[in-house]
Amino acid sequence: MLQTPHPLPSPLPVTNDHSRLRLLAGSANVPLAEEIARYLGVDLGPIVRKRFSDGELYVQIQESVRGCDVYLLQPTCHPVNDHLMELLIMIDACRRASARQITAVIPYYGYARADRKTAGREAITAKLVANLITGAGASRILAMDLHVAQIQAYFDIPFDHVYASNVLQQYIVSKGLRDFVVVSPDVGGVARARAFAKKLNDAPLAIIDKRRQGHNVAEVLNIIGDVAGKTAILVDDMIDTGGTMTEGARLLMEQGAQSVYACATHAVLSGRAPEILAESVFTEVVVTNTIPVPPVKHFPQLKILSVANVIGEAIWRVHEDSSVSSMFR
């Protein structure tokens, strides 16, 4: 079910001392880390992870990283708190082992949905997590498809933001779809959907107007734009409970769409999401492997694409002091 995208251009000419590049993986997504290691032509560094009887985590790096540029790959997905804490411990271990630079590679940045106060006495967890990672000793961040781009500003260290859009767009093009419209599931995602549509030969854009009743609960009201007789491509950064996407797809079909595809970077798929999506009207639900999707959460319409080449190329360019943004022009 996992599909690797067309390879990116060969890595840039070697100018740095790559014997000092170290790639280490937390427990959150080892298969993705192994793919990235193959792309870079390096081995994953040996690391021991244990859990004490009271639940505390223990991490030990089992090779010298003194004077090295260390890249720690760890999405903060379910169980979020454990994986976040493991990342912080790995950063601290590398800092105390005298690593020259520590880059936290976070394919999925958890706690990102609370990026501002929308009511009194709320925490801004996206900023809190940024403070924790910086305080642990990270030198820079490499993350993919943040929930909102402003999270980059919560860090006072260099931040490289990369995107899965090229991988998703290549797949959509390979389907040979004709007369399609890119749809944003809400007003907040319009910029993301517009950028996605622009790369698909300036495809038309539609917006689903919804009013949220509470966390993980959304009421879809109407569609702004013409979808009748077209293939609709719903674009979002993540699919969590599946409710927003499923209701949006149902409304699109009611408004005359021929078929509906979902494209999202992060397959959170919490709770009954796989069952809900399996029973939906989607032709395909296309996601990436920033978060591992265990077989028990697979369903017939699910298509998983690999972003290992994108993240691997970004790591290489960071290490080479080359442009990362030029990958997406």
Coordinates of N, CA and C in Angstrom, one line a residue, residues 158-243:
P158 N 16.8 28.5 13.9 CA 16.4 28.3 12.5 C 15.4 27.2 12.3
F159 N 14.5 27.5 11.4 CA 13.3 26.5 11.2 C 13.2 26.3 9.7
D160 N 13.2 25.1 9.2 CA 13.0 24.8 7.8 C 11.6 24.1 7.7
H161 N 10.7 24.6 6.9 CA 9.4 24.1 6.8 C 9.3 23.4 5.4
V162 N 9.1 22.1 5.3 CA 9.0 21.4 4.0 C 7.5 20.9 3.9
Y163 N 7.2 20.6 2.6 CA 5.8 20.3 2.3 C 5.7 18.9 1.5
A164 N 4.6 18.3 1.7 CA 4.3 17.0 1.0 C 3.5 17.2 -0.2
S165 N 3.2 18.5 -0.5 CA 2.3 18.8 -1.7 C 2.8 18.2 -3.0
N166 N 4.2 18.3 -3.2 CA 4.7 17.7 -4.5 C 4.4 16.3 -4.6
V167 N 4.5 15.5 -3.5 CA 4.2 14.1 -3.6 C 2.8 13.8 -3.9
L168 N 1.9 14.5 -3.2 CA 0.5 14.4 -3.4 C 0.1 14.8 -4.8
Q169 N 0.6 15.9 -5.3 CA 0.3 16.4 -6.6 C 0.7 15.4 -7.7
Q170 N 1.9 14.8 -7.5 CA 2.4 13.9 -8.5 C 1.4 12.7 -8.6
Y171 N 0.9 12.3 -7.5 CA 0.0 11.1 -7.5 C -1.3 11.5 -8.2
I172 N -1.8 12.7 -7.9 CA -3.1 13.1 -8.5 C -2.9 13.2 -10.0
V173 N -1.7 13.8 -10.5 CA -1.5 13.8 -11.9 C -1.4 12.5 -12.5
S174 N -0.8 11.5 -11.8 CA -0.7 10.1 -12.3 C -2.0 9.4 -12.5
K175 N -3.0 9.9 -11.8 CA -4.4 9.3 -11.9 C -5.0 9.7 -13.3
G176 N -4.5 10.8 -13.9 CA -5.1 11.2 -15.2 C -6.5 11.8 -15.0
L177 N -6.7 12.4 -13.9 CA -8.1 13.0 -13.7 C -8.3 14.2 -14.6
R178 N -9.5 14.4 -15.0 CA -9.9 15.5 -15.9 C -11.0 16.3 -15.2
D179 N -11.0 17.6 -15.5 CA -12.1 18.5 -15.0 C -12.2 18.3 -13.5
F180 N -11.2 18.7 -12.7 CA -11.3 18.6 -11.3 C -11.2 19.9 -10.6
V181 N -11.7 20.0 -9.4 CA -11.7 21.2 -8.6 C -11.0 20.9 -7.3
V182 N -10.2 21.8 -6.8 CA -9.5 21.6 -5.5 C -10.4 22.3 -4.5
V183 N -10.7 21.6 -3.4 CA -11.6 22.1 -2.4 C -10.9 22.2 -1.0
S184 N -11.1 23.3 -0.4 CA -10.6 23.5 1.0 C -11.8 23.1 2.0
P185 N -11.5 22.3 3.0 CA -12.5 21.9 3.9 C -13.0 23.0 4.8
D186 N -12.3 24.1 4.9 CA -12.8 25.2 5.7 C -12.0 26.5 5.2
V187 N -12.5 27.6 5.8 CA -11.9 28.9 5.4 C -10.4 29.0 5.7
G188 N -10.1 28.4 6.9 CA -8.7 28.5 7.3 C -7.7 27.7 6.4
G189 N -8.2 26.8 5.6 CA -7.3 26.0 4.7 C -7.2 26.6 3.3
V190 N -7.8 27.8 3.1 CA -7.9 28.3 1.7 C -6.5 28.5 1.1
A191 N -5.6 29.0 1.9 CA -4.2 29.3 1.4 C -3.5 28.0 0.9
R192 N -3.7 26.9 1.7 CA -3.1 25.6 1.4 C -3.8 25.1 0.1
A193 N -5.1 25.1 0.0 CA -5.8 24.6 -1.2 C -5.4 25.4 -2.4
R194 N -5.3 26.8 -2.2 CA -5.0 27.6 -3.4 C -3.6 27.3 -3.9
A195 N -2.6 27.1 -3.0 CA -1.3 26.7 -3.4 C -1.3 25.3 -4.1
F196 N -2.1 24.4 -3.6 CA -2.2 23.1 -4.2 C -2.8 23.2 -5.6
A197 N -3.9 24.0 -5.8 CA -4.5 24.2 -7.1 C -3.6 24.9 -8.1
K198 N -2.8 25.8 -7.6 CA -1.9 26.5 -8.5 C -0.9 25.6 -9.2
K199 N -0.4 24.6 -8.4 CA 0.6 23.7 -8.9 C -0.1 22.7 -9.9
L200 N -1.4 22.6 -9.8 CA -2.1 21.7 -10.8 C -2.7 22.5 -11.9
N201 N -1.9 23.3 -12.5 CA -2.3 24.1 -13.7 C -3.4 25.1 -13.4
D202 N -3.3 25.7 -12.2 CA -4.3 26.7 -11.8 C -5.7 26.1 -11.8
A203 N -5.9 24.9 -11.2 CA -7.2 24.3 -11.1 C -8.2 25.2 -10.4
P204 N -9.5 25.1 -10.7 CA -10.5 26.0 -9.9 C -10.5 25.6 -8.5
L205 N -11.0 26.5 -7.7 CA -11.0 26.3 -6.2 C -12.4 26.5 -5.6
A206 N -12.7 25.7 -4.7 CA -14.0 25.8 -4.0 C -13.7 25.7 -2.5
I207 N -14.6 26.2 -1.7 CA -14.5 26.3 -0.2 C -15.7 25.7 0.5
I208 N -15.5 24.9 1.5 CA -16.6 24.4 2.3 C -16.8 25.3 3.5
D209 N -17.9 25.9 3.6 CA -18.2 26.8 4.7 C -18.8 26.0 5.9
K210 N -18.1 26.0 7.0 CA -18.6 25.2 8.2 C -18.6 26.0 9.4
R211 N -19.3 25.6 10.4 CA -19.3 26.2 11.7 C -19.0 25.1 12.7
R212 N -17.9 25.3 13.4 CA -17.5 24.3 14.4 C -18.3 24.4 15.7
Q213 N -18.8 23.3 16.2 CA -19.6 23.3 17.4 C -18.8 23.0 18.6
G214 N -17.6 22.4 18.4 CA -16.8 22.0 19.6 C -15.6 21.3 19.0
H215 N -14.6 20.9 19.9 CA -13.4 20.2 19.4 C -13.8 18.9 18.8
N216 N -13.2 18.6 17.6 CA -13.5 17.4 16.8 C -14.9 17.3 16.4
V217 N -15.7 18.4 16.4 CA -17.1 18.3 15.9 C -17.3 19.5 15.0
A218 N -17.8 19.2 13.8 CA -18.0 20.3 12.8 C -19.3 20.1 12.1
E219 N -20.0 21.2 11.8 CA -21.2 21.2 11.1 C -21.0 21.9 9.7
V220 N -21.1 21.1 8.7 CA -20.9 21.7 7.3 C -22.2 22.4 6.9
L221 N -22.1 23.5 6.3 CA -23.2 24.3 5.9 C -23.4 24.4 4.4
N222 N -22.4 24.9 3.7 CA -22.6 25.0 2.2 C -21.3 25.1 1.5
I223 N -21.3 25.1 0.2 CA -20.1 25.2 -0.6 C -20.0 26.5 -1.4
I224 N -18.9 27.1 -1.3 CA -18.6 28.3 -2.1 C -17.8 27.9 -3.4
G225 N -18.4 28.0 -4.5 CA -17.8 27.5 -5.7 C -18.6 26.5 -6.5
D226 N -18.2 26.2 -7.7 CA -18.9 25.2 -8.6 C -18.2 23.9 -8.6
V227 N -18.9 22.8 -8.2 CA -18.3 21.5 -8.1 C -19.1 20.5 -9.0
A228 N -20.2 21.0 -9.6 CA -21.1 20.1 -10.3 C -20.4 19.5 -11.5
G229 N -20.5 18.1 -11.6 CA -19.9 17.4 -12.7 C -18.4 17.3 -12.7
K230 N -17.8 17.7 -11.6 CA -16.3 17.7 -11.5 C -15.8 16.7 -10.5
T231 N -14.5 16.3 -10.6 CA -13.9 15.5 -9.6 C -13.4 16.4 -8.5
A232 N -13.8 16.3 -7.3 CA -13.4 17.2 -6.2 C -12.2 16.6 -5.5
I233 N -11.2 17.4 -5.2 CA -10.1 17.0 -4.4 C -10.0 17.8 -3.1
L234 N -10.4 17.2 -2.0 CA -10.4 17.8 -0.7 C -8.9 17.8 -0.2
V235 N -8.4 19.0 0.1 CA -7.0 19.1 0.6 C -7.0 19.6 2.0
D236 N -6.2 18.9 2.9 CA -6.1 19.4 4.2 C -4.7 19.0 4.7
D237 N -4.3 19.5 5.9 CA -3.0 19.1 6.4 C -3.1 17.7 7.2
M238 N -4.2 17.4 7.8 CA -4.3 16.2 8.5 C -5.8 15.7 8.5
I239 N -5.9 14.3 8.7 CA -7.2 13.7 8.9 C -7.1 13.1 10.3
D240 N -8.0 13.6 11.2 CA -8.0 13.2 12.6 C -9.1 12.2 12.8
T241 N -10.3 12.7 13.1 CA -11.4 11.8 13.3 C -12.1 11.4 12.0
G242 N -11.8 12.1 11.0 CA -12.5 11.9 9.7 C -13.8 12.5 9.5
G243 N -14.3 13.1 10.6 CA -15.7 13.7 10.5 C -15.8 14.9 9.5

